CSV table of C-alpha atoms and ligand atoms in Angstrom, one decimal:
chain,number,residue,atom,x,y,z
A,934,UNK,CA,-26.8,-108.7,112.9
A,935,UNK,CA,-24.1,-107.3,110.3
A,936,UNK,CA,-21.5,-105.1,111.8
A,937,UNK,CA,-21.3,-101.4,110.7
A,938,UNK,CA,-18.2,-102.2,108.6
A,939,UNK,CA,-20.1,-104.9,106.8
A,940,UNK,CA,-23.0,-102.5,106.2
A,941,UNK,CA,-20.5,-100.0,104.8
A,942,UNK,CA,-19.0,-102.5,102.4
A,943,UNK,CA,-22.5,-103.6,101.3
A,944,UNK,CA,-23.3,-99.9,100.5
A,945,UNK,CA,-20.1,-99.1,98.8
A,946,UNK,CA,-20.2,-102.0,96.3
A,947,UNK,CA,-23.6,-100.7,94.9
A,948,UNK,CA,-21.9,-98.7,92.2
A,949,UNK,CA,-23.6,-97.1,89.2
A,950,UNK,CA,-22.1,-99.6,86.7
A,951,UNK,CA,-23.2,-102.6,88.8
A,952,UNK,CA,-26.7,-101.1,89.2
A,953,UNK,CA,-27.1,-100.7,85.4
A,954,UNK,CA,-26.3,-104.4,85.0
A,955,UNK,CA,-28.8,-105.3,87.7
A,956,UNK,CA,-31.4,-103.2,85.9
A,957,UNK,CA,-31.0,-105.4,82.8
A,958,UNK,CA,-31.0,-108.5,84.9
A,959,UNK,CA,-28.4,-110.0,82.6
A,960,UNK,CA,-24.8,-109.8,81.3
A,961,UNK,CA,-25.9,-109.5,77.7
A,962,UNK,CA,-23.8,-107.3,75.3
A,963,UNK,CA,-26.6,-104.7,75.6
A,964,UNK,CA,-26.4,-104.6,79.4
A,965,UNK,CA,-22.6,-104.4,79.3
A,966,UNK,CA,-22.8,-101.5,76.8
A,967,UNK,CA,-25.2,-99.5,78.8
A,968,UNK,CA,-23.2,-100.1,82.0
A,969,UNK,CA,-20.1,-98.9,80.2
A,970,UNK,CA,-21.9,-95.9,78.7
A,971,UNK,CA,-23.3,-94.8,82.1
A,972,UNK,CA,-19.7,-95.2,83.4
A,973,UNK,CA,-18.3,-92.8,80.8
A,974,UNK,CA,-21.2,-90.3,81.3
A,975,UNK,CA,-20.3,-90.5,85.0
A,976,UNK,CA,-16.6,-89.9,84.2
A,977,UNK,CA,-17.5,-86.7,82.3
A,978,UNK,CA,-19.6,-85.7,85.4
A,979,UNK,CA,-16.6,-86.3,87.7
A,980,UNK,CA,-14.4,-84.2,85.5
A,981,UNK,CA,-16.9,-81.4,85.5
A,982,UNK,CA,-17.6,-81.7,89.3
A,983,UNK,CA,-13.8,-81.5,90.0
A,984,UNK,CA,-13.3,-78.4,87.8
A,985,UNK,CA,-16.3,-76.7,89.3
A,986,UNK,CA,-15.1,-77.3,92.8
A,987,UNK,CA,-11.8,-75.6,92.0
A,988,UNK,CA,-13.0,-73.1,89.4
A,989,UNK,CA,-12.2,-70.1,91.6
A,990,UNK,CA,-8.6,-71.2,91.9
A,991,UNK,CA,-7.9,-72.3,88.3
A,992,UNK,CA,-6.8,-69.5,86.0
A,993,UNK,CA,-9.2,-69.3,83.0
A,994,UNK,CA,-11.8,-71.6,84.4
A,995,UNK,CA,-14.5,-68.9,84.9
A,996,UNK,CA,-15.8,-66.2,82.6
A,997,UNK,CA,-17.0,-66.2,79.1
A,998,UNK,CA,-15.3,-67.6,75.9
A,999,UNK,CA,-16.5,-64.7,73.7
A,1000,UNK,CA,-18.4,-67.2,71.5
A,1001,UNK,CA,-22.1,-67.4,71.1
A,1002,UNK,CA,-23.6,-70.9,71.0
A,1003,UNK,CA,-26.2,-72.3,68.7
A,1004,UNK,CA,-29.0,-70.9,70.9
A,1005,UNK,CA,-27.5,-67.4,70.5
A,1006,UNK,CA,-26.4,-67.4,74.1
A,1007,UNK,CA,-23.1,-66.3,75.4
A,1008,UNK,CA,-20.9,-69.3,76.1
A,1009,UNK,CA,-19.2,-69.7,79.4
A,1010,UNK,CA,-15.8,-71.2,79.6
A,1011,UNK,CA,-17.3,-74.0,81.8
A,1012,UNK,CA,-19.9,-74.7,79.1
A,1013,UNK,CA,-17.1,-75.3,76.7
A,1014,UNK,CA,-15.1,-77.4,79.1
A,1015,UNK,CA,-18.2,-79.5,80.0
A,1016,UNK,CA,-18.9,-80.1,76.3
A,1017,UNK,CA,-15.3,-81.2,75.6
A,1018,UNK,CA,-15.4,-83.5,78.7
A,1019,UNK,CA,-18.4,-85.4,77.3
A,1020,UNK,CA,-16.8,-85.7,73.8
A,1021,UNK,CA,-13.4,-86.9,75.2
A,1022,UNK,CA,-15.0,-89.2,77.7
A,1023,UNK,CA,-16.9,-91.0,74.9
A,1024,UNK,CA,-14.4,-91.0,72.0
A,1025,UNK,CA,-12.7,-94.3,71.3
A,1026,UNK,CA,-15.1,-96.2,73.5
A,1027,UNK,CA,-17.3,-97.8,70.8
A,1028,UNK,CA,-20.3,-96.7,72.8
A,1029,UNK,CA,-22.0,-93.8,71.0
A,1030,UNK,CA,-21.6,-92.8,67.4
A,1031,UNK,CA,-23.0,-89.2,67.6
A,1032,UNK,CA,-23.2,-86.6,70.3
A,1033,UNK,CA,-25.8,-83.9,70.1
A,1034,UNK,CA,-25.1,-81.0,72.4
A,1035,UNK,CA,-26.6,-77.6,73.3
A,1036,UNK,CA,-23.1,-76.2,72.6
A,1037,UNK,CA,-22.7,-77.5,69.0
A,1038,UNK,CA,-24.8,-76.6,66.0
A,1039,UNK,CA,-24.1,-80.0,64.4
A,1040,UNK,CA,-23.6,-83.2,66.3
A,1041,UNK,CA,-20.1,-84.4,66.9
A,1042,UNK,CA,-19.4,-87.6,65.1
A,1043,UNK,CA,-17.2,-90.1,66.8
A,1044,UNK,CA,-16.3,-92.1,63.7
A,1045,UNK,CA,-14.1,-94.7,65.4
A,1046,UNK,CA,-17.2,-95.7,67.4
A,1047,UNK,CA,-19.6,-95.9,64.5
A,1048,UNK,CA,-18.8,-99.4,63.3
A,1049,UNK,CA,-19.6,-100.8,66.7
A,1050,UNK,CA,-22.4,-98.6,68.0
A,1051,UNK,CA,-25.3,-96.8,66.4
A,1052,UNK,CA,-26.4,-95.1,69.7
A,1053,UNK,CA,-26.6,-91.3,70.0
A,1054,UNK,CA,-26.1,-89.3,73.2
A,1055,UNK,CA,-27.9,-85.9,73.5
A,1056,UNK,CA,-26.6,-83.6,76.2
A,1057,UNK,CA,-26.9,-80.2,77.8
A,1058,UNK,CA,-23.4,-80.4,79.2
A,1059,UNK,CA,-23.8,-77.6,81.7
A,1060,UNK,CA,-27.4,-76.5,82.5
A,1061,UNK,CA,-27.9,-73.3,84.4
A,1062,UNK,CA,-24.4,-72.2,83.7
A,1063,UNK,CA,-25.2,-68.6,84.6
A,1064,UNK,CA,-25.1,-69.9,88.2
A,1065,UNK,CA,-21.4,-70.7,88.0
A,1066,UNK,CA,-19.9,-67.3,88.8
A,1067,UNK,CA,-21.9,-67.2,92.0
A,1068,UNK,CA,-20.9,-70.8,93.0
A,1069,UNK,CA,-24.5,-72.1,92.9
A,1070,UNK,CA,-25.8,-75.4,91.7
A,1071,UNK,CA,-25.7,-76.4,88.0
A,1072,UNK,CA,-26.2,-79.7,86.2
A,1073,UNK,CA,-25.7,-81.9,83.1
A,1074,UNK,CA,-28.6,-83.5,81.4
A,1075,UNK,CA,-28.5,-86.6,79.1
A,1076,UNK,CA,-30.6,-88.7,76.8
A,1077,UNK,CA,-29.8,-91.9,74.9
A,1078,UNK,CA,-31.5,-92.6,71.5
A,1079,UNK,CA,-31.3,-95.4,69.0
A,1080,UNK,CA,-31.4,-93.8,65.5
A,1081,UNK,CA,-34.4,-94.9,63.5
A,1082,UNK,CA,-33.4,-97.4,60.8
A,1083,UNK,CA,-36.1,-96.2,58.3
A,1084,UNK,CA,-35.1,-92.5,58.4
A,1085,UNK,CA,-32.2,-90.9,56.6
A,1086,UNK,CA,-29.1,-90.0,58.6
A,1087,UNK,CA,-28.9,-86.8,56.5
A,1088,UNK,CA,-29.7,-83.8,58.6
A,1089,UNK,CA,-29.9,-86.2,61.6
A,1090,UNK,CA,-33.6,-87.0,60.7
A,1091,UNK,CA,-33.1,-90.4,62.2
A,1092,UNK,CA,-32.8,-88.8,65.6
A,1093,UNK,CA,-36.0,-86.7,65.4
A,1094,UNK,CA,-38.1,-89.1,67.4
A,1095,UNK,CA,-40.5,-88.7,70.3
A,1096,UNK,CA,-39.0,-88.7,73.8
A,1097,UNK,CA,-41.0,-91.9,74.6
A,1098,UNK,CA,-38.4,-93.8,72.5
A,1099,UNK,CA,-35.5,-92.7,74.8
A,1100,UNK,CA,-33.5,-95.8,75.9
A,1101,UNK,CA,-32.1,-94.0,78.9
A,1102,UNK,CA,-32.1,-90.5,80.4
A,1103,UNK,CA,-30.8,-88.8,83.4
A,1104,UNK,CA,-28.9,-85.8,84.9
A,1105,UNK,CA,-25.9,-85.0,87.1
A,1106,UNK,CA,-26.5,-82.4,89.8
A,1107,UNK,CA,-23.4,-80.4,91.0
A,1108,UNK,CA,-24.6,-79.2,94.4
A,1109,UNK,CA,-23.2,-79.6,97.9
A,1110,UNK,CA,-22.7,-83.2,96.7
A,1111,UNK,CA,-22.6,-84.5,93.1
A,1112,UNK,CA,-25.6,-86.7,92.4
A,1113,UNK,CA,-26.4,-88.7,89.3
A,1114,UNK,CA,-30.0,-89.7,88.7
A,1115,UNK,CA,-30.9,-92.0,85.8
A,1116,UNK,CA,-33.5,-94.3,84.3
A,1117,UNK,CA,-33.4,-97.0,81.7
A,1118,UNK,CA,-37.2,-97.3,81.8
A,1119,UNK,CA,-37.2,-99.3,85.0
A,1120,UNK,CA,-37.7,-96.7,87.7
A,1121,UNK,CA,-35.6,-93.7,88.7
A,1122,UNK,CA,-32.5,-94.2,90.8
A,1123,UNK,CA,-30.0,-91.7,92.4
A,1124,UNK,CA,-26.3,-92.0,93.1
A,1125,UNK,CA,-24.0,-89.9,95.2
A,1126,UNK,CA,-20.4,-89.3,94.2
A,1127,UNK,CA,-18.1,-90.5,97.0
A,1128,UNK,CA,-14.9,-88.5,96.1
A,1129,UNK,CA,-12.7,-90.7,98.2
A,1130,UNK,CA,-13.7,-93.8,96.1
A,1131,UNK,CA,-14.2,-91.8,92.9
A,1132,UNK,CA,-17.5,-93.8,92.4
A,1133,UNK,CA,-21.2,-93.0,92.3
A,1134,UNK,CA,-22.8,-95.1,95.0
A,1135,UNK,CA,-26.5,-95.9,95.1
A,1136,UNK,CA,-28.3,-93.5,97.5
A,1137,UNK,CA,-32.0,-94.0,96.6
A,1138,UNK,CA,-33.7,-96.5,94.3
A,1139,UNK,CA,-37.2,-96.4,92.8
A,1140,UNK,CA,-37.8,-92.8,93.6
A,1141,UNK,CA,-41.5,-91.9,93.4
A,1142,UNK,CA,-42.4,-88.2,93.0
A,1143,UNK,CA,-45.0,-87.2,95.7
A,1144,UNK,CA,-48.6,-86.9,94.2
A,1145,UNK,CA,-48.6,-83.3,95.5
A,1146,UNK,CA,-46.1,-80.9,96.8
A,1147,UNK,CA,-46.0,-77.3,98.0
A,1148,UNK,CA,-43.4,-75.9,95.7
A,1149,UNK,CA,-44.0,-73.9,92.5
A,1150,UNK,CA,-40.8,-73.1,90.6
A,1151,UNK,CA,-40.6,-70.5,87.8
A,1152,UNK,CA,-39.1,-67.2,86.9
A,1153,UNK,CA,-41.9,-64.8,88.0
A,1154,UNK,CA,-40.0,-61.9,86.4
A,1155,UNK,CA,-41.8,-62.8,83.2
A,1156,UNK,CA,-45.3,-62.6,84.7
A,1157,UNK,CA,-46.5,-59.8,82.4
A,1158,UNK,CA,-45.4,-61.8,79.3
A,1159,UNK,CA,-47.4,-65.0,80.1
A,1160,UNK,CA,-50.8,-66.1,78.9
A,1161,UNK,CA,-53.7,-65.4,81.2
A,1162,UNK,CA,-53.9,-69.1,82.2
A,1163,UNK,CA,-50.3,-69.1,83.6
A,1164,UNK,CA,-50.9,-65.8,85.3
A,1165,UNK,CA,-54.1,-67.3,86.9
A,1166,UNK,CA,-52.1,-70.3,88.2
A,1167,UNK,CA,-49.7,-67.9,89.9
A,1168,UNK,CA,-52.5,-65.8,91.3
A,1169,UNK,CA,-54.2,-69.1,92.5
A,1170,UNK,CA,-50.9,-70.2,94.1
A,1171,UNK,CA,-50.5,-66.8,95.9
A,1172,UNK,CA,-54.1,-66.9,97.2
A,1173,UNK,CA,-54.3,-70.6,98.0
A,1174,UNK,CA,-51.8,-70.1,100.8
A,1175,UNK,CA,-50.2,-73.6,100.8
A,1176,UNK,CA,-47.7,-72.9,97.9
A,1177,UNK,CA,-44.2,-71.8,98.4
A,1178,UNK,CA,-41.9,-70.4,95.7
A,1179,UNK,CA,-38.4,-71.8,94.9
A,1180,UNK,CA,-36.3,-71.0,91.8
A,1181,UNK,CA,-32.6,-71.5,91.5
A,1182,UNK,CA,-32.0,-70.6,87.9
A,1183,UNK,CA,-30.8,-74.2,87.2
A,1184,UNK,CA,-33.5,-76.6,85.9
A,1185,UNK,CA,-31.7,-79.7,87.1
A,1186,UNK,CA,-31.6,-78.3,90.7
A,1187,UNK,CA,-35.2,-77.2,90.7
A,1188,UNK,CA,-36.4,-80.4,89.1
A,1189,UNK,CA,-34.4,-82.5,91.6
A,1190,UNK,CA,-36.1,-80.8,94.5
A,1191,UNK,CA,-39.5,-81.5,93.0
A,1192,UNK,CA,-38.6,-85.1,92.2
A,1193,UNK,CA,-37.9,-85.7,95.9
A,1194,UNK,CA,-40.4,-83.3,97.6
A,1195,UNK,CA,-43.1,-82.7,95.0
A,1196,UNK,CA,-44.5,-79.6,93.3
A,1197,UNK,CA,-44.3,-78.1,89.9
A,1198,UNK,CA,-41.6,-76.5,87.7
A,1199,UNK,CA,-42.8,-74.3,84.8
A,1200,UNK,CA,-41.0,-72.6,82.0
A,1201,UNK,CA,-43.9,-71.4,79.9
A,1202,UNK,CA,-43.8,-69.7,76.5
A,1203,UNK,CA,-44.1,-65.9,76.5
A,1204,UNK,CA,-46.0,-63.6,74.1
A,1205,UNK,CA,-42.6,-62.9,72.4
A,1206,UNK,CA,-41.3,-66.4,72.6
A,1207,UNK,CA,-44.2,-68.9,72.5
A,1208,UNK,CA,-41.8,-71.9,72.5
A,1209,UNK,CA,-40.2,-70.7,75.8
A,1210,UNK,CA,-36.5,-71.3,76.4
A,1211,UNK,CA,-35.9,-74.9,77.2
A,1212,UNK,CA,-34.7,-77.4,74.6
A,1213,UNK,CA,-36.9,-80.4,73.8
A,1214,UNK,CA,-34.3,-83.1,73.0
A,1215,UNK,CA,-31.7,-82.7,75.8
A,1216,UNK,CA,-33.6,-80.8,78.5
A,1217,UNK,CA,-37.4,-81.4,78.5
A,1218,UNK,CA,-37.4,-85.0,77.1
A,1219,UNK,CA,-34.9,-86.5,79.5
A,1220,UNK,CA,-36.5,-84.9,82.5
A,1221,UNK,CA,-40.0,-85.8,81.3
A,1222,UNK,CA,-38.8,-89.5,80.9
A,1223,UNK,CA,-37.6,-89.4,84.6
A,1224,UNK,CA,-40.8,-87.6,85.8
A,1225,UNK,CA,-43.1,-90.2,84.1
A,1226,UNK,CA,-40.9,-93.1,85.4
A,1227,UNK,CA,-41.3,-91.6,88.9
A,1228,UNK,CA,-45.1,-91.3,88.6
A,1229,UNK,CA,-45.2,-87.6,87.7
A,1230,UNK,CA,-46.3,-85.6,84.6
A,1231,UNK,CA,-44.6,-83.5,82.0
A,1232,UNK,CA,-46.6,-81.4,79.4
A,1233,UNK,CA,-46.4,-78.3,77.2
A,1234,UNK,CA,-49.8,-77.4,78.5
A,1235,UNK,CA,-51.5,-79.0,75.6
A,1236,UNK,CA,-49.5,-82.1,74.9
A,1237,UNK,CA,-47.4,-84.7,76.8
A,1238,UNK,CA,-43.7,-83.8,76.3
A,1239,UNK,CA,-42.8,-87.4,75.5
A,1240,UNK,CA,-45.3,-87.5,72.6
A,1241,UNK,CA,-43.9,-84.5,70.7
A,1242,UNK,CA,-42.4,-85.4,67.3
A,1243,UNK,CA,-39.4,-83.1,67.0
A,1244,UNK,CA,-38.8,-81.1,63.8
A,1245,UNK,CA,-35.2,-80.1,64.7
A,1246,UNK,CA,-32.5,-81.1,67.1
A,1247,UNK,CA,-32.3,-77.8,69.0
A,1248,UNK,CA,-36.1,-76.9,69.1
A,1249,UNK,CA,-37.5,-75.2,72.2
A,1250,UNK,CA,-40.6,-76.2,74.1
A,1251,UNK,CA,-42.7,-74.9,76.9
A,1252,UNK,CA,-42.4,-77.1,80.0
A,1253,UNK,CA,-44.7,-77.8,82.9
A,1254,UNK,CA,-43.3,-80.8,85.0
A,1255,UNK,CA,-43.8,-82.3,88.4
A,1256,UNK,CA,-46.3,-83.9,90.7
A,1257,UNK,CA,-49.5,-85.2,89.2
A,1258,UNK,CA,-51.9,-83.0,91.3
A,1259,UNK,CA,-49.9,-79.8,90.9
A,1260,UNK,CA,-49.6,-80.2,87.1
A,1261,UNK,CA,-53.3,-80.9,86.9
A,1262,UNK,CA,-54.0,-77.6,88.8
A,1263,UNK,CA,-51.9,-75.7,86.2
A,1264,UNK,CA,-53.8,-77.4,83.4
A,1265,UNK,CA,-57.1,-76.5,84.9
A,1266,UNK,CA,-56.0,-72.8,85.1
A,1267,UNK,CA,-54.9,-73.0,81.5
A,1268,UNK,CA,-58.3,-74.3,80.3
A,1269,UNK,CA,-60.2,-71.9,82.6
A,1270,UNK,CA,-61.9,-74.4,84.9
A,1271,UNK,CA,-59.8,-73.3,87.9
A,1272,UNK,CA,-59.7,-69.6,88.7
A,1273,UNK,CA,-57.9,-67.7,91.4
B,1906,LIG,P1,-29.1,-73.1,79.8
B,1906,LIG,O1,-29.1,-74.5,79.5
B,1906,LIG,O2,-28.6,-72.2,78.7
B,1906,LIG,O3,-28.3,-72.9,81.1
B,1906,LIG,O4,-30.6,-72.6,80.0
B,1906,LIG,C1,-31.5,-73.4,80.8
B,1906,LIG,C2,-31.7,-72.7,82.1
B,1906,LIG,C3,-32.5,-73.6,83.1
B,1906,LIG,O5,-31.5,-74.3,83.8
B,1906,LIG,C4,-33.2,-72.6,84.0
B,1906,LIG,O6,-34.3,-73.2,84.6
B,1906,LIG,C5,-33.5,-71.5,83.1
B,1906,LIG,O7,-32.6,-71.6,82.0
B,1906,LIG,C6,-33.3,-70.2,83.6
B,1906,LIG,O8,-33.7,-69.2,82.7
B,1906,LIG,P2,-34.2,-67.8,83.2
B,1906,LIG,O9,-33.0,-67.0,83.6
B,1906,LIG,O10,-34.9,-67.2,81.9
B,1906,LIG,O11,-35.2,-68.0,84.3
B,1907,LIG,MG1,-26.8,-75.2,79.1
């Protein structure tokens, strides 16, 4: 029977970088590169987590920059910091050549990396950033793509590929603890930051999303602007009695709850904005990749998120994501075969 100290040691050596190597089952150059890449993403996450934890004390950490980002949204100072953290964590590493971000109209080129790596990293550096001022959960979302060889690099057309081709995807959740969840296409695994070690330690491997859950998660303030199908799903959820509503305003936090406990998250299009709000390439795609890896579903309502061929880096997409049975209920309301 191992002692508690031995069990502690066995737990603490299961770090993120070691786990990535285990996922590849080898020490090939590809495995080493992915391990190093995940380590640098984790470093950006640690920098962001540290700044968030002290934001109320650091002069100039909170508030808005006065700039408007590519989405036409007011940029928070923490958005800008998080974006810089990802760029600086990845430059001069040889790991990714281009970085696409919600906060930048055109991708950042990391030219010194390009002779070594052709990979691209796509990020929402700080998702749900309107939560920051109130000290609520936020996240970072990431996706890794191999640019297509047969498509021109001009206008980044070589990155406009369906989410099914993602090589890796994940998110970092800045909550009561900082958690990193990722997949390289071999299941979904979560890690918790141990601040005393400065390492992400494996906390749950091969996460499976429950087939059904009781949570529906969406901003009901937009009720009058939705299609009849979405309105009918909400009426159905209200009348059915077994649903409960949870919405934090941060997709990463709401998705994380559903990944672990089941249910459905929705950000549908509205009459004014049929594409909804969320971005395909660095919000919907990475979470759809994780959802499918965990046995769940992600759809626009008419098409699997991962099958969409993008037409631009920053395009928006309606998102319905979560447990298989709950998503099917939404789809049946949309097609009219399930009524409240
Ligand atoms: P952001 O990336 O600009 O923060 O926007 C994405 C966020 C999601 O995290 C969240 O689910 C949603 O926007 C909240 O939007 P709304 O206030 O319209 O419900
Ligand atoms: Mg954001």
